[in-house]
Amino acid sequence: MLKGKLVDIRPLESSDLDWFTEWNNDPHYTGPFEPLEVNSRDKIEKWYDSEKNAEWWVITDKLDNPVGQLVAGPQGDCYWLGYILHPDHRGKGYATEAVKLLVDYLFRAKNLVRVQAECSPENKASVRVLEKAGFTYEGLRRKAVLIQGQFLDSAIFSILKDEWAPIHS
């Protein structure tokens, strides 16, 4: 478990799969910027048992209640990450702190040069999370993501290990 001032993050466990399934099947949770693929609890459990490339994390409040999730995975010599918060917990600084905790862990635990993330440029809250976490905007992948039947742009952000160290040493 990684501890912050506002939130903690811990690896996703099989005991989390009930709320994880419910939240990820809820369009209010995924919002207009993420694809919604409705999956059964059994399908999610099979995925959880077989997933080896990505690391899933639970964001919890200080009472150990889940408030969101993070995911990170290897992509060459770097890692990508993603995050989402339950709508009831957005706007409280939770995502920013969770991203910082995970990036710090990734740079310390793995031999990485860079961590990157993508989000919709229209998702101003997500853009702000990445900016506040020290990420740099690199550019736009045009019509790169299929969301609700439309191809949308995706903004690319990254942070390099040598940029991270001065911020958090």
XYZ file of C-alpha atoms in Angstrom:
169
model
C 0.000 0.000 0.000
C 1.210 3.484 -0.863
C 0.058 6.204 1.522
C -0.669 9.823 0.757
C -2.191 12.685 2.721
C -5.630 12.438 1.084
C -5.705 8.915 -0.340
C -3.886 5.611 -0.318
C -3.423 3.262 -3.247
C -3.167 -0.505 -3.117
C -3.225 -3.330 -5.656
C -6.643 -4.482 -6.857
C -7.699 -7.703 -5.118
C -10.305 -10.307 -6.007
C -12.432 -9.004 -3.105
C -12.728 -5.687 -5.017
C -14.317 -7.222 -8.102
C -17.959 -6.663 -7.076
C -17.714 -2.867 -6.822
C -15.141 -2.817 -9.654
C -17.641 -4.562 -11.971
C -20.534 -2.340 -10.876
C -18.592 0.899 -11.298
C -17.046 -0.024 -14.655
C -20.489 -0.889 -16.037
C -21.926 2.483 -14.930
C -21.841 5.265 -17.561
C -21.841 7.885 -14.773
C -18.553 6.399 -13.541
C -16.860 5.986 -16.903
C -18.241 9.307 -18.160
C -18.241 10.615 -21.730
C -14.471 10.251 -22.175
C -14.128 6.484 -21.716
C -15.547 3.610 -23.763
C -18.310 1.756 -21.938
C -18.129 -1.993 -22.384
C -20.649 -3.736 -20.167
C -19.124 -6.877 -18.674
C -20.504 -9.523 -16.354
C -18.911 -10.274 -12.989
C -17.745 -13.637 -14.401
C -16.081 -11.979 -17.385
C -14.348 -9.449 -15.107
C -13.162 -12.285 -12.843
C -11.728 -14.239 -15.799
C -9.990 -11.079 -16.977
C -8.601 -10.456 -13.464
C -7.253 -14.015 -13.239
C -5.548 -13.816 -16.643
C -4.333 -10.184 -16.781
C -0.566 -10.124 -16.527
C 0.578 -6.995 -18.389
C -1.245 -4.274 -16.470
C -1.099 -3.399 -12.788
C -4.475 -2.350 -11.381
C -4.626 -0.225 -8.245
C -7.479 0.867 -5.991
C -7.594 4.459 -4.779
C -9.035 4.550 -1.258
C -9.944 7.354 1.080
C -8.458 7.410 4.568
C -11.295 5.161 5.821
C -10.240 2.520 3.231
C -13.339 3.084 1.076
C -12.678 2.752 -2.663
C -12.965 6.083 -4.483
C -11.384 5.182 -7.827
C -8.843 3.141 -9.695
C -5.500 3.405 -11.453
C -3.942 1.183 -14.075
C -0.373 1.087 -15.327
C 1.443 -1.136 -17.751
C 4.667 -1.505 -19.691
C 5.072 -0.058 -23.148
C 8.635 -0.565 -24.294
C 10.996 1.091 -21.816
C 8.261 3.224 -20.321
C 4.965 2.726 -18.528
C 1.567 4.156 -19.393
C -1.030 4.939 -16.764
C -4.712 5.673 -16.513
C -7.030 6.717 -13.717
C -10.670 7.303 -12.971
C -12.559 8.423 -9.876
C -16.105 7.738 -8.794
C -18.190 10.887 -9.537
C -18.869 11.409 -5.817
C -15.144 11.889 -5.192
C -14.048 14.098 -8.070
C -12.699 17.597 -7.531
C -11.065 16.824 -4.169
C -7.452 16.357 -5.290
C -7.672 12.571 -4.982
C -6.708 11.787 -8.586
C -3.715 14.130 -8.552
C -2.340 12.625 -5.363
C -3.004 9.056 -6.547
C -1.194 9.708 -9.846
C 1.764 11.211 -7.966
C 1.922 8.199 -5.633
C 1.841 5.740 -8.526
C 4.404 7.635 -10.616
C 6.726 7.820 -7.623
C 6.358 4.065 -7.119
C 6.946 3.321 -10.817
C 10.133 5.388 -10.998
C 11.487 3.951 -7.748
C 10.531 0.287 -8.287
C 11.178 -0.111 -12.015
C 13.996 0.952 -14.284
C 11.939 3.475 -16.255
C 12.905 6.555 -18.205
C 9.365 7.816 -18.693
C 5.730 7.439 -17.677
C 3.019 8.558 -20.055
C -0.732 9.060 -20.013
C -3.432 9.978 -22.484
C -6.763 11.671 -22.012
C -9.343 13.511 -24.031
C -8.288 17.129 -24.526
C -11.926 17.962 -23.735
C -11.577 16.372 -20.295
C -10.254 19.494 -18.590
C -10.219 17.879 -15.136
C -8.017 15.026 -16.348
C -5.694 17.418 -18.181
C -5.352 19.398 -14.952
C -4.561 16.243 -12.934
C -1.654 15.450 -15.246
C -0.381 19.033 -15.269
C -0.498 19.242 -11.455
C 1.320 15.897 -11.253
C 4.195 17.362 -13.296
C 3.428 15.830 -16.695
C 4.246 17.685 -19.925
C 1.832 17.887 -22.849
C 3.476 16.294 -25.896
C 0.838 16.430 -28.578
C -2.404 15.152 -29.970
C -3.294 11.829 -31.547
C -6.098 12.834 -33.883
C -9.228 10.669 -34.002
C -7.338 7.955 -32.137
C -9.939 6.615 -29.703
C -13.396 5.221 -30.424
C -15.825 6.475 -27.763
C -19.570 5.967 -28.062
C -19.387 5.464 -31.822
C -17.175 8.482 -32.559
C -13.453 8.746 -33.131
C -12.052 11.357 -30.752
C -8.672 12.981 -30.261
C -6.345 11.893 -27.472
C -3.842 14.207 -25.764
C -0.477 12.668 -24.842
C 1.344 13.658 -21.644
C 4.567 12.337 -20.136
C 6.971 12.800 -17.288
C 10.613 11.741 -17.392
C 12.493 10.262 -14.469
C 14.957 13.160 -14.394
C 12.024 15.600 -14.267
C 10.334 13.633 -11.489
C 13.326 13.500 -9.144
C 13.731 17.290 -8.774
C 10.013 17.696 -8.097
C 9.852 15.044 -5.387
C 13.326 14.691 -3.893
